[in-house]
Coordinates of C-alpha atoms in Angstrom, one line a residue:
X1 CA 0.0 0.0 0.0
X2 CA 2.8 2.3 0.9
X3 CA 4.4 1.5 -2.5
X4 CA 1.2 2.4 -4.3
X5 CA 0.9 5.7 -2.4
X6 CA 4.5 6.6 -3.3
X7 CA 3.9 6.0 -7.0
X8 CA 0.8 8.2 -6.9
X9 CA 2.7 10.9 -5.2
X10 CA 5.4 10.8 -7.8
X11 CA 2.8 11.0 -10.6
X12 CA 1.2 14.1 -9.0
X13 CA 4.6 15.7 -8.7
X14 CA 5.5 14.9 -12.3
X15 CA 2.2 16.4 -13.6
X16 CA 2.6 19.6 -11.5
X17 CA 6.1 20.0 -12.9
X18 CA 4.8 20.0 -16.4
X19 CA 2.0 22.5 -15.7
X20 CA 1.9 25.4 -18.2
X21 CA 4.0 28.3 -16.9
X22 CA 3.5 32.1 -17.6
X23 CA 5.7 33.2 -20.5
X24 CA 8.3 35.7 -19.3
X25 CA 8.4 38.9 -21.3
X26 CA 11.4 39.6 -23.5
X27 CA 13.2 42.5 -21.9
X28 CA 14.6 43.7 -25.2
X29 CA 11.3 43.7 -27.0
X30 CA 10.8 47.1 -28.6
X31 CA 14.5 47.9 -28.9
X32 CA 14.1 48.2 -32.7
X33 CA 12.8 51.8 -32.1
X34 CA 15.3 52.6 -29.3
X35 CA 18.6 54.4 -29.6
X36 CA 21.6 55.3 -27.5
X37 CA 21.8 58.7 -26.0
X38 CA 23.1 61.0 -28.8
X39 CA 24.5 64.5 -28.9
X40 CA 23.9 65.0 -32.6
X41 CA 22.4 68.3 -33.6
X42 CA 21.3 70.4 -36.5
X43 CA 23.0 73.6 -37.7
X44 CA 20.5 75.5 -39.7
X45 CA 21.2 78.8 -41.6
X46 CA 18.2 81.1 -41.4
X47 CA 17.1 83.2 -44.4
X48 CA 16.1 86.0 -42.1
X49 CA 16.0 86.9 -38.4
X50 CA 12.2 86.9 -38.1
X51 CA 11.4 83.3 -37.1
X52 CA 7.9 83.6 -38.3
X53 CA 9.1 84.0 -41.9
X54 CA 12.5 82.4 -41.9
X55 CA 13.4 79.3 -43.9
X56 CA 16.1 76.9 -42.6
X57 CA 18.9 75.0 -44.2
X58 CA 20.9 72.3 -42.4
X59 CA 24.5 73.1 -43.3
X60 CA 28.2 73.4 -42.2
X61 CA 28.8 76.7 -44.2
X62 CA 26.9 80.0 -44.0
X63 CA 27.0 83.5 -45.4
X64 CA 28.2 86.2 -43.0
X65 CA 25.6 88.4 -41.2
X66 CA 23.2 85.5 -40.9
X67 CA 21.6 83.7 -38.0
X68 CA 22.0 80.0 -37.3
X69 CA 19.7 77.9 -35.3
X70 CA 21.3 75.0 -33.4
X71 CA 18.9 72.2 -32.3
X72 CA 19.7 69.1 -30.4
X73 CA 18.0 66.0 -31.8
X74 CA 17.8 64.2 -28.5
X75 CA 14.7 65.1 -26.6
X76 CA 14.1 65.4 -22.8
X77 CA 17.8 65.6 -21.9
X78 CA 20.2 68.0 -20.2
X79 CA 22.1 70.1 -22.8
X80 CA 25.4 72.0 -22.6
X81 CA 26.5 74.0 -25.6
X82 CA 29.9 75.6 -26.1
X83 CA 29.7 78.3 -28.8
X84 CA 32.7 80.6 -28.7
X85 CA 33.0 81.9 -25.1
X86 CA 29.4 81.1 -24.4
X87 CA 28.0 78.1 -22.4
X88 CA 24.3 77.6 -22.9
X89 CA 21.8 75.0 -21.5
X90 CA 18.7 74.9 -23.8
X91 CA 17.6 72.4 -26.4
X92 CA 17.7 75.1 -29.1
X93 CA 20.1 78.1 -29.5
X94 CA 20.1 80.8 -32.1
X95 CA 23.2 83.0 -32.7
X96 CA 24.2 85.7 -35.2
X97 CA 27.5 85.5 -37.1
X98 CA 28.8 88.8 -38.3
X99 CA 31.1 89.6 -41.2
X100 CA 33.9 90.0 -38.6
X101 CA 34.0 86.2 -38.7
X102 CA 34.5 85.8 -42.5
X103 CA 37.0 83.1 -43.3
X104 CA 36.8 81.4 -39.9
X105 CA 35.7 77.9 -39.1
X106 CA 34.2 77.7 -35.6
X107 CA 33.8 74.7 -33.4
X108 CA 30.3 74.1 -32.0
X109 CA 30.1 71.6 -29.2
X110 CA 27.1 69.9 -27.6
X111 CA 27.2 67.7 -24.5
X112 CA 24.1 65.7 -23.7
X113 CA 23.2 63.9 -20.5
X114 CA 20.1 61.7 -20.2
X115 CA 19.0 58.6 -18.3
X116 CA 20.0 55.8 -20.7
X117 CA 17.9 52.8 -21.8
X118 CA 20.2 50.1 -20.3
X119 CA 17.8 47.3 -21.2
X120 CA 18.4 47.8 -24.9
X121 CA 21.9 49.3 -24.5
X122 CA 23.6 48.0 -21.3
X123 CA 26.8 49.9 -22.1
X124 CA 25.2 53.3 -22.6
X125 CA 26.3 55.6 -19.8
X126 CA 23.9 58.4 -20.7
X127 CA 26.6 60.9 -21.8
X128 CA 27.5 61.9 -25.3
X129 CA 29.3 64.8 -26.9
X130 CA 30.0 66.0 -30.4
X131 CA 31.8 68.9 -32.1
X132 CA 30.8 70.2 -35.5
X133 CA 32.4 73.0 -37.4
X134 CA 30.7 76.0 -38.9
X135 CA 32.4 78.0 -41.7
X136 CA 31.5 81.6 -42.4
X137 CA 32.1 83.0 -45.9
X138 CA 31.7 86.4 -47.4
X139 CA 28.2 87.3 -48.5
X140 CA 29.2 88.8 -51.8
X141 CA 26.6 87.0 -53.8
X142 CA 24.3 90.0 -53.3
X143 CA 26.7 92.2 -55.3
X144 CA 27.8 89.7 -58.0
X145 CA 25.8 88.6 -61.1
X146 CA 26.4 85.0 -60.3
X147 CA 25.8 82.5 -57.5
X148 CA 28.2 79.8 -58.5
X149 CA 27.2 77.4 -55.7
X150 CA 23.6 76.9 -56.9
X151 CA 23.8 77.8 -60.6
X152 CA 24.4 75.2 -63.2
X153 CA 23.1 71.8 -64.4
X154 CA 21.4 69.2 -62.2
X155 CA 21.0 65.6 -63.3
X156 CA 17.9 64.5 -61.5
X157 CA 15.0 62.0 -61.5
X158 CA 11.4 62.5 -60.8
X159 CA 8.6 59.9 -60.1
X160 CA 6.7 61.7 -62.9
X161 CA 9.3 60.8 -65.5
X162 CA 10.5 57.5 -66.9
X163 CA 14.1 58.6 -67.0
X164 CA 16.5 61.1 -65.6
X165 CA 16.8 64.5 -67.0
X166 CA 19.0 67.6 -66.8
X167 CA 17.6 70.9 -65.3
X168 CA 19.6 74.1 -65.7
X169 CA 19.5 76.9 -63.2
X170 CA 20.6 80.5 -64.2
X171 CA 20.5 83.1 -61.4
X172 CA 21.1 86.8 -62.3
X173 CA 20.2 90.4 -61.5
X174 CA 17.8 92.3 -63.6
X175 CA 17.6 96.1 -63.7
X176 CA 20.4 96.1 -61.2
X177 CA 18.4 95.1 -58.2
X178 CA 16.0 92.2 -58.2
X179 CA 17.4 88.7 -58.3
X180 CA 15.8 86.5 -61.0
X181 CA 16.1 82.9 -62.3
X182 CA 15.8 81.1 -65.5
X183 CA 14.8 77.5 -65.0
X184 CA 15.3 75.4 -68.1
X185 CA 13.6 72.1 -68.6
X186 CA 11.8 72.2 -65.3
X187 CA 9.3 69.4 -66.3
X188 CA 11.9 67.2 -68.1
X189 CA 10.0 67.8 -71.3
X190 CA 11.8 71.0 -72.4
X191 CA 9.6 73.6 -70.8
X192 CA 11.3 76.7 -69.4
X193 CA 10.5 79.4 -66.8
X194 CA 12.2 82.6 -67.8
X195 CA 12.7 85.7 -65.7
X196 CA 11.3 84.1 -62.5
X197 CA 11.6 86.5 -59.6
X198 CA 13.6 84.1 -57.4
X199 CA 13.9 85.5 -54.0
X200 CA 14.8 88.5 -51.9
X201 CA 18.4 88.7 -50.7
X202 CA 17.4 87.4 -47.3
X203 CA 15.8 84.3 -48.8
X204 CA 19.1 82.8 -50.0
X205 CA 21.2 80.4 -47.9
X206 CA 24.6 79.1 -48.8
X207 CA 23.3 75.7 -49.9
X208 CA 19.7 76.6 -50.7
X209 CA 17.6 79.1 -52.6
X210 CA 13.9 79.6 -52.2
X211 CA 12.0 80.3 -55.4
X212 CA 8.9 82.5 -54.7
X213 CA 7.3 83.8 -57.9
X214 CA 4.1 85.1 -56.3
X215 CA 1.4 84.9 -59.0
X216 CA 3.7 84.6 -61.9
X217 CA 3.5 88.2 -62.9
X218 CA 7.2 88.5 -63.5
X219 CA 7.6 85.5 -65.8
X220 CA 8.0 86.2 -69.5
X221 CA 7.9 82.6 -70.5
X222 CA 6.4 79.5 -68.8
X223 CA 4.1 78.8 -65.8
X224 CA 4.0 80.2 -62.3
X225 CA 6.6 78.3 -60.3
X226 CA 7.8 78.2 -56.7
X227 CA 9.9 75.8 -54.6
X228 CA 13.4 75.2 -53.5
X229 CA 16.8 74.3 -55.0
X230 CA 19.2 72.6 -52.6
X231 CA 22.7 71.2 -53.1
X232 CA 24.8 69.7 -50.3
X233 CA 28.6 69.6 -50.0
X234 CA 28.8 66.4 -52.0
X235 CA 26.6 67.9 -54.8
X236 CA 23.7 65.7 -53.8
X237 CA 20.7 67.8 -54.8
X238 CA 17.0 68.2 -54.4
X239 CA 14.8 70.4 -56.6
X240 CA 11.2 70.7 -55.5
X241 CA 8.9 72.8 -57.7
X242 CA 5.2 73.5 -57.8
X243 CA 3.9 74.8 -61.1
X244 CA 0.6 76.3 -62.0
X245 CA -0.8 79.1 -64.1
X246 CA -4.0 80.7 -65.3
X247 CA -6.8 78.4 -66.3
X248 CA -9.9 80.1 -67.9
X249 CA -8.9 83.3 -66.2
X250 CA -8.5 81.8 -62.8
X251 CA -5.2 81.5 -61.1
X252 CA -4.4 77.9 -60.1
X253 CA -1.7 77.4 -57.4
X254 CA 0.2 74.1 -57.1
X255 CA -1.3 72.7 -60.2
X256 CA 1.5 70.1 -60.4
X257 CA 4.4 69.2 -58.1
X258 CA 7.8 68.2 -59.4
X259 CA 10.1 66.5 -56.9
X260 CA 13.6 65.8 -58.2
X261 CA 16.4 64.0 -56.6
X262 CA 19.9 63.7 -58.0
X263 CA 23.2 65.6 -58.2
X264 CA 24.7 68.8 -59.5
X265 CA 27.0 68.3 -62.4

């Protein structure tokens, strides 16, 4: 009898050991979207000082007498900026760089401290720092007849076209004051926009120009057009245009969008 009882007890113990257990959660689940604490930041040249109207271009080179907005990419952290003799502690900092700094390359340093995600990154200590360099050049494009950095030919591709095409940008002064553009082959089909009023002086950054034609009144050939022309230090380029015109006497804005990606030749 004792032997039978012992066998029964062993069977009960065996069954209990094979009872379904709760699945333990994976501590690293969700790490695909996580990242280590980073001090990376944007350096954005501003077209003008009024933040309500300014356009921004992420860059490492700017024209003198311009503002630059520095913005940390890491959110919810402690920030320490070293800009010249200044030490600042906010997420975003805006500073003016005068023509007294022409020809200089200035170090901009950001140190970030934040509680790290040690589950996904057990070696992250929550500290990171980076130094980027900002070069200031003479703003003589407002007095020349050329803007060599942005003028020229761009070999680009658009989702609206079956093959790549070449767009040519010519920037010049007309009547000694206003800056104008000729944009050749803007649609990849040979259409041109001639004498587009490109931008005021303050709407031009070193790597980007903002095309704002208003209602097309200045154009002597082609449709209304506005948009942006951007070229980075590796000549990787993006040209985003919106074209329209007058249809049955009514002005149609943004009739078609042309989004080109490619490089400057």
